[in-house]
Amino acid sequence: MTLTQAEKAAVVTIWAKVATQADAIGAESLERLFSSYPQTKTYFPHFDLSQGSVQLRGHGSKVMNAIGEAVKHVDDIRAALAKLSELHAYILRVDPVNFKLLSHCILCSVAARYPSDFTPEVHAAWDKFLSSISSVLTEKYR
Amino acid sequence: MLTADDKKLIQAIWDKVQGHQEDFGAEALQRMFTTYPPTKTYFPHFDLHHGSAQIKAHGKKVVGALIEAVNHIDDMAGALSKLSDLHAQKLRVDPVNFKLLGQCFLVVVAIHHPSVLTPEVHASLDKFLCAVGNVLTAKYR
Protein backbone atom coordinates (compact mmCIF):
# COMPACT_ATOMS: atom_id res chain seq x y z
CA MET A 1 0.00 0.00 0.00
CA THR A 2 1.66 3.21 -1.13
CA LEU A 3 0.51 6.75 -0.65
CA THR A 4 0.01 8.85 -3.76
CA GLN A 5 1.53 12.31 -3.96
CA ALA A 6 -1.88 13.84 -3.29
CA GLU A 7 -2.34 11.65 -0.24
CA LYS A 8 1.07 12.55 1.14
CA ALA A 9 0.25 16.21 0.64
CA ALA A 10 -3.05 15.78 2.51
CA VAL A 11 -1.25 14.07 5.39
CA VAL A 12 1.36 16.81 5.66
CA THR A 13 -1.17 19.66 5.42
CA ILE A 14 -3.42 18.29 8.14
CA TRP A 15 -0.43 17.46 10.30
CA ALA A 16 0.55 21.12 10.38
CA LYS A 17 -2.74 21.81 12.15
CA VAL A 18 -2.80 18.65 14.27
CA ALA A 19 0.73 19.28 15.52
CA THR A 20 -0.43 22.41 17.34
CA GLN A 21 -2.70 20.25 19.51
CA ALA A 22 -0.80 16.99 19.29
CA ASP A 23 -0.67 16.26 23.01
CA ALA A 24 -4.36 16.91 23.57
CA ILE A 25 -5.33 14.86 20.53
CA GLY A 26 -3.08 12.03 21.63
CA ALA A 27 -4.57 11.90 25.11
CA GLU A 28 -8.11 12.18 23.74
CA SER A 29 -7.51 9.37 21.24
CA LEU A 30 -6.32 7.06 24.00
CA GLU A 31 -9.30 8.00 26.16
CA ARG A 32 -11.61 7.17 23.28
CA LEU A 33 -9.77 3.89 22.77
CA PHE A 34 -10.09 2.82 26.39
CA SER A 35 -13.77 3.77 26.67
CA SER A 36 -14.95 2.32 23.37
CA TYR A 37 -12.72 -0.73 23.46
CA PRO A 38 -12.14 -1.63 27.12
CA GLN A 39 -10.12 -4.71 26.19
CA THR A 40 -7.29 -2.39 25.09
CA LYS A 41 -6.79 -1.42 28.71
CA THR A 42 -5.16 -4.78 29.36
CA TYR A 43 -1.94 -3.45 27.85
CA PHE A 44 -1.76 -0.75 30.53
CA PRO A 45 -2.14 -2.40 33.93
CA HIS A 46 0.58 -0.09 35.19
CA PHE A 47 -1.21 3.11 34.14
CA ASP A 48 -3.62 5.48 35.82
CA LEU A 49 -6.24 5.57 33.08
CA SER A 50 -8.50 8.21 34.57
CA GLN A 51 -9.30 11.22 32.44
CA GLY A 52 -6.51 13.78 32.40
CA SER A 53 -4.02 11.44 34.04
CA VAL A 54 -0.39 12.41 33.62
CA GLN A 55 0.47 8.99 32.24
CA LEU A 56 -2.30 9.16 29.68
CA ARG A 57 -1.13 12.55 28.48
CA GLY A 58 2.49 11.43 28.41
CA HIS A 59 1.67 8.35 26.42
CA GLY A 60 -0.58 10.26 24.04
CA SER A 61 2.34 12.59 23.33
CA LYS A 62 4.62 9.66 22.64
CA VAL A 63 2.17 8.21 20.13
CA MET A 64 1.67 11.55 18.37
CA ASN A 65 5.42 12.18 18.23
CA ALA A 66 5.88 8.89 16.45
CA ILE A 67 3.17 9.83 13.99
CA GLY A 68 4.93 13.16 13.52
CA GLU A 69 8.14 11.30 12.69
CA ALA A 70 6.26 9.25 10.15
CA VAL A 71 4.87 12.43 8.59
CA LYS A 72 8.37 13.89 8.35
CA HIS A 73 9.61 10.76 6.65
CA VAL A 74 6.45 9.89 4.77
CA ASP A 75 8.53 8.51 1.91
CA ASP A 76 10.25 5.98 4.13
CA ILE A 77 8.10 5.26 7.15
CA ARG A 78 9.74 1.88 7.60
CA ALA A 79 13.19 3.38 8.22
CA ALA A 80 11.84 6.18 10.40
CA LEU A 81 9.99 3.78 12.71
CA ALA A 82 12.44 0.87 12.62
CA LYS A 83 13.22 1.03 16.36
CA LEU A 84 9.55 1.33 17.29
CA SER A 85 8.84 -1.62 15.03
CA GLU A 86 11.33 -3.75 16.94
CA LEU A 87 9.96 -2.54 20.27
CA HIS A 88 6.48 -3.68 19.28
CA ALA A 89 7.70 -6.96 17.84
CA TYR A 90 9.96 -8.12 20.64
CA ILE A 91 8.68 -6.43 23.76
CA LEU A 92 5.24 -4.85 23.54
CA ARG A 93 3.61 -7.36 21.20
CA VAL A 94 0.38 -5.43 20.93
CA ASP A 95 -2.09 -7.56 18.97
CA PRO A 96 -2.34 -6.07 15.45
CA VAL A 97 -6.10 -5.61 15.77
CA ASN A 98 -5.53 -2.85 18.27
CA PHE A 99 -3.67 -0.65 15.82
CA LYS A 100 -6.82 -0.41 13.75
CA LEU A 101 -8.76 0.58 16.84
CA LEU A 102 -6.32 3.30 17.92
CA SER A 103 -6.06 4.58 14.34
CA HIS A 104 -9.83 4.85 14.25
CA CYS A 105 -9.87 6.82 17.50
CA ILE A 106 -7.17 9.17 16.24
CA LEU A 107 -9.21 9.79 13.11
CA CYS A 108 -12.26 10.57 15.24
CA SER A 109 -10.32 13.03 17.39
CA VAL A 110 -8.86 14.78 14.35
CA ALA A 111 -12.25 14.89 12.60
CA ALA A 112 -13.90 16.34 15.68
CA ARG A 113 -11.39 19.16 15.91
CA TYR A 114 -11.05 19.97 12.21
CA PRO A 115 -14.44 19.13 10.72
CA SER A 116 -14.18 21.29 7.63
CA ASP A 117 -10.70 20.01 6.81
CA PHE A 118 -11.65 16.39 7.21
CA THR A 119 -13.04 15.88 3.71
CA PRO A 120 -13.58 12.33 2.39
CA GLU A 121 -10.29 12.56 0.51
CA VAL A 122 -8.37 13.68 3.58
CA HIS A 123 -10.09 10.96 5.60
CA ALA A 124 -9.01 8.32 3.09
CA ALA A 125 -5.44 9.63 2.98
CA TRP A 126 -5.14 9.64 6.76
CA ASP A 127 -6.65 6.21 7.07
CA LYS A 128 -4.15 4.84 4.56
CA PHE A 129 -1.32 6.64 6.31
CA LEU A 130 -2.23 5.28 9.74
CA SER A 131 -2.65 1.80 8.19
CA SER A 132 0.87 2.07 6.77
CA ILE A 133 2.23 2.98 10.17
CA SER A 134 0.38 0.06 11.73
CA SER A 135 1.80 -2.32 9.10
CA VAL A 136 5.32 -1.12 9.81
CA LEU A 137 4.86 -1.54 13.55
CA THR A 138 3.64 -5.12 13.20
CA GLU A 139 5.78 -6.38 10.37
CA LYS A 140 8.56 -7.83 12.50
CA TYR A 141 6.20 -9.83 14.72
CA ARG A 142 7.10 -13.00 12.90
CA MET B 1 8.09 -10.25 5.65
CA LEU B 2 9.27 -13.63 4.48
CA THR B 3 12.71 -14.55 5.77
CA ALA B 4 15.13 -16.70 3.82
CA ASP B 5 14.18 -19.60 6.10
CA ASP B 6 10.48 -19.10 5.38
CA LYS B 7 11.16 -19.22 1.65
CA LYS B 8 13.26 -22.35 1.98
CA LEU B 9 10.60 -24.15 3.98
CA ILE B 10 7.85 -23.25 1.55
CA GLN B 11 9.82 -24.28 -1.49
CA ALA B 12 10.76 -27.55 0.21
CA ILE B 13 7.19 -28.63 0.85
CA TRP B 14 5.70 -27.11 -2.26
CA ASP B 15 6.13 -30.21 -4.42
CA LYS B 16 3.45 -31.79 -2.23
CA VAL B 17 1.03 -29.16 -3.52
CA GLN B 18 2.21 -29.11 -7.12
CA GLY B 19 0.50 -32.29 -8.21
CA HIS B 20 -2.83 -31.42 -6.59
CA GLN B 21 -3.69 -28.03 -7.97
CA GLU B 22 -7.29 -28.83 -8.75
CA ASP B 23 -8.28 -30.95 -5.75
CA PHE B 24 -6.53 -28.84 -3.11
CA GLY B 25 -7.95 -25.69 -4.62
CA ALA B 26 -11.46 -27.10 -4.90
CA GLU B 27 -11.37 -28.48 -1.37
CA ALA B 28 -10.13 -25.18 0.08
CA LEU B 29 -12.95 -23.33 -1.65
CA GLN B 30 -15.53 -25.90 -0.58
CA ARG B 31 -14.41 -25.62 3.02
CA MET B 32 -14.49 -21.86 2.83
CA PHE B 33 -18.04 -21.80 1.45
CA THR B 34 -19.23 -24.21 4.10
CA THR B 35 -17.48 -22.69 7.09
CA TYR B 36 -17.85 -19.06 6.04
CA PRO B 37 -21.13 -18.80 4.12
CA PRO B 38 -20.84 -15.03 3.48
CA THR B 39 -18.00 -15.85 1.09
CA LYS B 40 -20.55 -17.39 -1.24
CA THR B 41 -21.87 -13.94 -2.06
CA TYR B 42 -18.94 -13.45 -4.45
CA PHE B 43 -20.10 -16.40 -6.54
CA PRO B 44 -23.77 -15.93 -7.37
CA HIS B 45 -22.99 -17.19 -10.86
CA PHE B 46 -21.47 -20.48 -9.66
CA ASP B 47 -22.87 -23.91 -8.99
CA LEU B 48 -21.57 -24.31 -5.46
CA HIS B 49 -22.53 -27.95 -4.94
CA HIS B 50 -19.88 -30.39 -3.86
CA GLY B 51 -17.86 -31.55 -6.85
CA SER B 52 -19.08 -28.77 -9.13
CA ALA B 53 -17.00 -28.30 -12.25
CA GLN B 54 -16.88 -24.56 -11.67
CA ILE B 55 -15.42 -25.00 -8.19
CA LYS B 56 -12.81 -27.40 -9.51
CA ALA B 57 -11.84 -24.98 -12.27
CA HIS B 58 -11.71 -22.06 -9.89
CA GLY B 59 -9.74 -24.04 -7.33
CA LYS B 60 -7.21 -24.83 -10.02
CA LYS B 61 -6.92 -21.12 -10.87
CA VAL B 62 -6.40 -20.11 -7.26
CA VAL B 63 -3.71 -22.70 -6.53
CA GLY B 64 -2.17 -21.92 -9.92
CA ALA B 65 -1.69 -18.36 -8.71
CA LEU B 66 -0.14 -19.63 -5.46
CA ILE B 67 2.28 -21.71 -7.52
CA GLU B 68 3.22 -18.60 -9.52
CA ALA B 69 3.82 -16.79 -6.25
CA VAL B 70 6.10 -19.55 -4.96
CA ASN B 71 8.02 -19.61 -8.23
CA HIS B 72 8.63 -15.88 -7.93
CA ILE B 73 8.81 -15.75 -4.18
CA ASP B 74 11.32 -12.92 -4.26
CA ASP B 75 9.05 -10.72 -6.31
CA MET B 76 5.47 -11.74 -5.66
CA ALA B 77 4.21 -8.23 -6.29
CA GLY B 78 5.66 -8.38 -9.79
CA ALA B 79 4.45 -11.90 -10.53
CA LEU B 80 0.91 -11.25 -9.30
CA SER B 81 0.63 -7.71 -10.59
CA LYS B 82 -2.17 -8.46 -13.09
CA LEU B 83 -4.12 -10.43 -10.50
CA SER B 84 -3.63 -7.56 -8.11
CA ASP B 85 -5.14 -5.16 -10.65
CA LEU B 86 -8.02 -7.56 -11.26
CA HIS B 87 -8.87 -7.74 -7.58
CA ALA B 88 -8.54 -3.99 -7.11
CA GLN B 89 -10.52 -2.87 -10.11
CA LYS B 90 -13.05 -5.62 -10.78
CA LEU B 91 -13.38 -8.32 -8.15
CA ARG B 92 -12.95 -6.14 -5.05
CA VAL B 93 -13.08 -9.08 -2.69
CA ASP B 94 -13.10 -7.73 0.86
CA PRO B 95 -9.62 -8.25 2.31
CA VAL B 96 -10.99 -10.28 5.22
CA ASN B 97 -11.82 -13.09 2.87
CA PHE B 98 -8.23 -13.70 1.84
CA LYS B 99 -7.46 -14.70 5.41
CA LEU B 100 -10.39 -17.10 5.38
CA LEU B 101 -9.37 -18.78 2.13
CA GLY B 102 -5.76 -18.91 3.29
CA GLN B 103 -6.88 -20.59 6.49
CA CYS B 104 -8.88 -23.18 4.57
CA PHE B 105 -5.93 -23.87 2.31
CA LEU B 106 -3.75 -24.50 5.35
CA VAL B 107 -6.36 -26.93 6.66
CA VAL B 108 -6.33 -28.79 3.35
CA VAL B 109 -2.54 -29.13 3.46
CA ALA B 110 -2.74 -30.25 7.09
CA ILE B 111 -5.27 -32.95 6.23
CA HIS B 112 -3.45 -34.36 3.25
CA HIS B 113 0.09 -33.99 4.52
CA PRO B 114 -0.05 -33.92 8.32
CA SER B 115 3.61 -34.75 8.78
CA VAL B 116 4.64 -31.90 6.49
CA LEU B 117 2.86 -29.21 8.47
CA THR B 118 5.23 -28.88 11.42
CA PRO B 119 4.77 -25.70 13.51
CA GLU B 120 7.63 -24.05 11.60
CA VAL B 121 6.22 -24.92 8.19
CA HIS B 122 2.77 -23.89 9.35
CA ALA B 123 4.06 -20.47 10.40
CA SER B 124 5.97 -19.93 7.16
CA LEU B 125 3.05 -21.06 5.02
CA ASP B 126 0.69 -18.81 6.93
CA LYS B 127 3.06 -15.89 6.46
CA PHE B 128 3.29 -16.68 2.76
CA LEU B 129 -0.49 -16.84 2.33
CA CYS B 130 -0.86 -13.53 4.19
CA ALA B 131 1.76 -12.01 1.92
CA VAL B 132 -0.15 -13.17 -1.17
CA GLY B 133 -3.33 -11.68 0.28
CA ASN B 134 -1.51 -8.40 0.85
CA VAL B 135 -0.26 -8.29 -2.73
CA LEU B 136 -3.76 -8.93 -4.06
CA THR B 137 -5.26 -6.12 -1.99
CA ALA B 138 -2.36 -3.66 -2.28
CA LYS B 139 -3.93 -1.63 -5.07
CA TYR B 140 -7.43 -1.36 -3.60
CA ARG B 141 -6.77 2.23 -2.71
Coordinates of C-alpha atoms in Angstrom, one line a residue:
Chain A
M1 CA 0.0 0.0 0.0
T2 CA 1.7 3.2 -1.1
L3 CA 0.5 6.7 -0.7
T4 CA 0.0 8.8 -3.8
Q5 CA 1.5 12.3 -4.0
A6 CA -1.9 13.8 -3.3
E7 CA -2.3 11.7 -0.2
K8 CA 1.1 12.6 1.1
A9 CA 0.2 16.2 0.6
A10 CA -3.0 15.8 2.5
V11 CA -1.2 14.1 5.4
V12 CA 1.4 16.8 5.7
T13 CA -1.2 19.7 5.4
I14 CA -3.4 18.3 8.1
W15 CA -0.4 17.5 10.3
A16 CA 0.5 21.1 10.4
K17 CA -2.7 21.8 12.2
V18 CA -2.8 18.6 14.3
A19 CA 0.7 19.3 15.5
T20 CA -0.4 22.4 17.3
Q21 CA -2.7 20.3 19.5
A22 CA -0.8 17.0 19.3
D23 CA -0.7 16.3 23.0
A24 CA -4.4 16.9 23.6
I25 CA -5.3 14.9 20.5
G26 CA -3.1 12.0 21.6
A27 CA -4.6 11.9 25.1
E28 CA -8.1 12.2 23.7
S29 CA -7.5 9.4 21.2
L30 CA -6.3 7.1 24.0
E31 CA -9.3 8.0 26.2
R32 CA -11.6 7.2 23.3
L33 CA -9.8 3.9 22.8
F34 CA -10.1 2.8 26.4
S35 CA -13.8 3.8 26.7
S36 CA -14.9 2.3 23.4
Y37 CA -12.7 -0.7 23.5
P38 CA -12.1 -1.6 27.1
Q39 CA -10.1 -4.7 26.2
T40 CA -7.3 -2.4 25.1
K41 CA -6.8 -1.4 28.7
T42 CA -5.2 -4.8 29.4
Y43 CA -1.9 -3.4 27.9
F44 CA -1.8 -0.8 30.5
P45 CA -2.1 -2.4 33.9
H46 CA 0.6 -0.1 35.2
F47 CA -1.2 3.1 34.1
D48 CA -3.6 5.5 35.8
L49 CA -6.2 5.6 33.1
S50 CA -8.5 8.2 34.6
Q51 CA -9.3 11.2 32.4
G52 CA -6.5 13.8 32.4
S53 CA -4.0 11.4 34.0
V54 CA -0.4 12.4 33.6
Q55 CA 0.5 9.0 32.2
L56 CA -2.3 9.2 29.7
R57 CA -1.1 12.6 28.5
G58 CA 2.5 11.4 28.4
H59 CA 1.7 8.4 26.4
G60 CA -0.6 10.3 24.0
S61 CA 2.3 12.6 23.3
K62 CA 4.6 9.7 22.6
V63 CA 2.2 8.2 20.1
M64 CA 1.7 11.6 18.4
N65 CA 5.4 12.2 18.2
A66 CA 5.9 8.9 16.5
I67 CA 3.2 9.8 14.0
G68 CA 4.9 13.2 13.5
E69 CA 8.1 11.3 12.7
A70 CA 6.3 9.2 10.1
V71 CA 4.9 12.4 8.6
K72 CA 8.4 13.9 8.3
H73 CA 9.6 10.8 6.6
V74 CA 6.4 9.9 4.8
D75 CA 8.5 8.5 1.9
D76 CA 10.2 6.0 4.1
I77 CA 8.1 5.3 7.1
R78 CA 9.7 1.9 7.6
A79 CA 13.2 3.4 8.2
A80 CA 11.8 6.2 10.4
L81 CA 10.0 3.8 12.7
A82 CA 12.4 0.9 12.6
K83 CA 13.2 1.0 16.4
L84 CA 9.6 1.3 17.3
S85 CA 8.8 -1.6 15.0
E86 CA 11.3 -3.7 16.9
L87 CA 10.0 -2.5 20.3
H88 CA 6.5 -3.7 19.3
A89 CA 7.7 -7.0 17.8
Y90 CA 10.0 -8.1 20.6
I91 CA 8.7 -6.4 23.8
L92 CA 5.2 -4.8 23.5
R93 CA 3.6 -7.4 21.2
V94 CA 0.4 -5.4 20.9
D95 CA -2.1 -7.6 19.0
P96 CA -2.3 -6.1 15.5
V97 CA -6.1 -5.6 15.8
N98 CA -5.5 -2.9 18.3
F99 CA -3.7 -0.7 15.8
K100 CA -6.8 -0.4 13.7
L101 CA -8.8 0.6 16.8
L102 CA -6.3 3.3 17.9
S103 CA -6.1 4.6 14.3
H104 CA -9.8 4.9 14.2
C105 CA -9.9 6.8 17.5
I106 CA -7.2 9.2 16.2
L107 CA -9.2 9.8 13.1
C108 CA -12.3 10.6 15.2
S109 CA -10.3 13.0 17.4
V110 CA -8.9 14.8 14.3
A111 CA -12.2 14.9 12.6
A112 CA -13.9 16.3 15.7
R113 CA -11.4 19.2 15.9
Y114 CA -11.0 20.0 12.2
P115 CA -14.4 19.1 10.7
S116 CA -14.2 21.3 7.6
D117 CA -10.7 20.0 6.8
F118 CA -11.7 16.4 7.2
T119 CA -13.0 15.9 3.7
P120 CA -13.6 12.3 2.4
E121 CA -10.3 12.6 0.5
V122 CA -8.4 13.7 3.6
H123 CA -10.1 11.0 5.6
A124 CA -9.0 8.3 3.1
A125 CA -5.4 9.6 3.0
W126 CA -5.1 9.6 6.8
D127 CA -6.7 6.2 7.1
K128 CA -4.2 4.8 4.6
F129 CA -1.3 6.6 6.3
L130 CA -2.2 5.3 9.7
S131 CA -2.6 1.8 8.2
S132 CA 0.9 2.1 6.8
I133 CA 2.2 3.0 10.2
S134 CA 0.4 0.1 11.7
S135 CA 1.8 -2.3 9.1
V136 CA 5.3 -1.1 9.8
L137 CA 4.9 -1.5 13.6
T138 CA 3.6 -5.1 13.2
E139 CA 5.8 -6.4 10.4
K140 CA 8.6 -7.8 12.5
Y141 CA 6.2 -9.8 14.7
R142 CA 7.1 -13.0 12.9
Chain B
M1 CA 8.1 -10.2 5.7
L2 CA 9.3 -13.6 4.5
T3 CA 12.7 -14.6 5.8
A4 CA 15.1 -16.7 3.8
D5 CA 14.2 -19.6 6.1
D6 CA 10.5 -19.1 5.4
K7 CA 11.2 -19.2 1.7
K8 CA 13.3 -22.4 2.0
L9 CA 10.6 -24.2 4.0
I10 CA 7.9 -23.3 1.6
Q11 CA 9.8 -24.3 -1.5
A12 CA 10.8 -27.5 0.2
I13 CA 7.2 -28.6 0.8
W14 CA 5.7 -27.1 -2.3
D15 CA 6.1 -30.2 -4.4
K16 CA 3.5 -31.8 -2.2
V17 CA 1.0 -29.2 -3.5
Q18 CA 2.2 -29.1 -7.1
G19 CA 0.5 -32.3 -8.2
H20 CA -2.8 -31.4 -6.6
Q21 CA -3.7 -28.0 -8.0
E22 CA -7.3 -28.8 -8.7
D23 CA -8.3 -31.0 -5.8
F24 CA -6.5 -28.8 -3.1
G25 CA -8.0 -25.7 -4.6
A26 CA -11.5 -27.1 -4.9
E27 CA -11.4 -28.5 -1.4
A28 CA -10.1 -25.2 0.1
L29 CA -13.0 -23.3 -1.7
Q30 CA -15.5 -25.9 -0.6
R31 CA -14.4 -25.6 3.0
M32 CA -14.5 -21.9 2.8
F33 CA -18.0 -21.8 1.4
T34 CA -19.2 -24.2 4.1
T35 CA -17.5 -22.7 7.1
Y36 CA -17.8 -19.1 6.0
P37 CA -21.1 -18.8 4.1
P38 CA -20.8 -15.0 3.5
T39 CA -18.0 -15.8 1.1
K40 CA -20.6 -17.4 -1.2
T41 CA -21.9 -13.9 -2.1
Y42 CA -18.9 -13.5 -4.4
F43 CA -20.1 -16.4 -6.5
P44 CA -23.8 -15.9 -7.4
H45 CA -23.0 -17.2 -10.9
F46 CA -21.5 -20.5 -9.7
D47 CA -22.9 -23.9 -9.0
L48 CA -21.6 -24.3 -5.5
H49 CA -22.5 -28.0 -4.9
H50 CA -19.9 -30.4 -3.9
G51 CA -17.9 -31.6 -6.8
S52 CA -19.1 -28.8 -9.1
A53 CA -17.0 -28.3 -12.2
Q54 CA -16.9 -24.6 -11.7
I55 CA -15.4 -25.0 -8.2
K56 CA -12.8 -27.4 -9.5
A57 CA -11.8 -25.0 -12.3
H58 CA -11.7 -22.1 -9.9
G59 CA -9.7 -24.0 -7.3
K60 CA -7.2 -24.8 -10.0
K61 CA -6.9 -21.1 -10.9
V62 CA -6.4 -20.1 -7.3
V63 CA -3.7 -22.7 -6.5
G64 CA -2.2 -21.9 -9.9
A65 CA -1.7 -18.4 -8.7
L66 CA -0.1 -19.6 -5.5
I67 CA 2.3 -21.7 -7.5
E68 CA 3.2 -18.6 -9.5
A69 CA 3.8 -16.8 -6.3
V70 CA 6.1 -19.5 -5.0
N71 CA 8.0 -19.6 -8.2
H72 CA 8.6 -15.9 -7.9
I73 CA 8.8 -15.7 -4.2
D74 CA 11.3 -12.9 -4.3
D75 CA 9.0 -10.7 -6.3
M76 CA 5.5 -11.7 -5.7
A77 CA 4.2 -8.2 -6.3
G78 CA 5.7 -8.4 -9.8
A79 CA 4.4 -11.9 -10.5
L80 CA 0.9 -11.2 -9.3
S81 CA 0.6 -7.7 -10.6
K82 CA -2.2 -8.5 -13.1
L83 CA -4.1 -10.4 -10.5
S84 CA -3.6 -7.6 -8.1
D85 CA -5.1 -5.2 -10.7
L86 CA -8.0 -7.6 -11.3
H87 CA -8.9 -7.7 -7.6
A88 CA -8.5 -4.0 -7.1
Q89 CA -10.5 -2.9 -10.1
K90 CA -13.0 -5.6 -10.8
L91 CA -13.4 -8.3 -8.2
R92 CA -13.0 -6.1 -5.0
V93 CA -13.1 -9.1 -2.7
D94 CA -13.1 -7.7 0.9
P95 CA -9.6 -8.3 2.3
V96 CA -11.0 -10.3 5.2
N97 CA -11.8 -13.1 2.9
F98 CA -8.2 -13.7 1.8
K99 CA -7.5 -14.7 5.4
L100 CA -10.4 -17.1 5.4
L101 CA -9.4 -18.8 2.1
G102 CA -5.8 -18.9 3.3
Q103 CA -6.9 -20.6 6.5
C104 CA -8.9 -23.2 4.6
F105 CA -5.9 -23.9 2.3
L106 CA -3.8 -24.5 5.4
V107 CA -6.4 -26.9 6.7
V108 CA -6.3 -28.8 3.4
V109 CA -2.5 -29.1 3.5
A110 CA -2.7 -30.3 7.1
I111 CA -5.3 -32.9 6.2
H112 CA -3.5 -34.4 3.2
H113 CA 0.1 -34.0 4.5
P114 CA -0.1 -33.9 8.3
S115 CA 3.6 -34.7 8.8
V116 CA 4.6 -31.9 6.5
L117 CA 2.9 -29.2 8.5
T118 CA 5.2 -28.9 11.4
P119 CA 4.8 -25.7 13.5
E120 CA 7.6 -24.0 11.6
V121 CA 6.2 -24.9 8.2
H122 CA 2.8 -23.9 9.4
A123 CA 4.1 -20.5 10.4
S124 CA 6.0 -19.9 7.2
L125 CA 3.1 -21.1 5.0
D126 CA 0.7 -18.8 6.9
K127 CA 3.1 -15.9 6.5
F128 CA 3.3 -16.7 2.8
L129 CA -0.5 -16.8 2.3
C130 CA -0.9 -13.5 4.2
A131 CA 1.8 -12.0 1.9
V132 CA -0.1 -13.2 -1.2
G133 CA -3.3 -11.7 0.3
N134 CA -1.5 -8.4 0.9
V135 CA -0.3 -8.3 -2.7
L136 CA -3.8 -8.9 -4.1
T137 CA -5.3 -6.1 -2.0
A138 CA -2.4 -3.7 -2.3
K139 CA -3.9 -1.6 -5.1
Y140 CA -7.4 -1.4 -3.6
R141 CA -6.8 2.2 -2.7

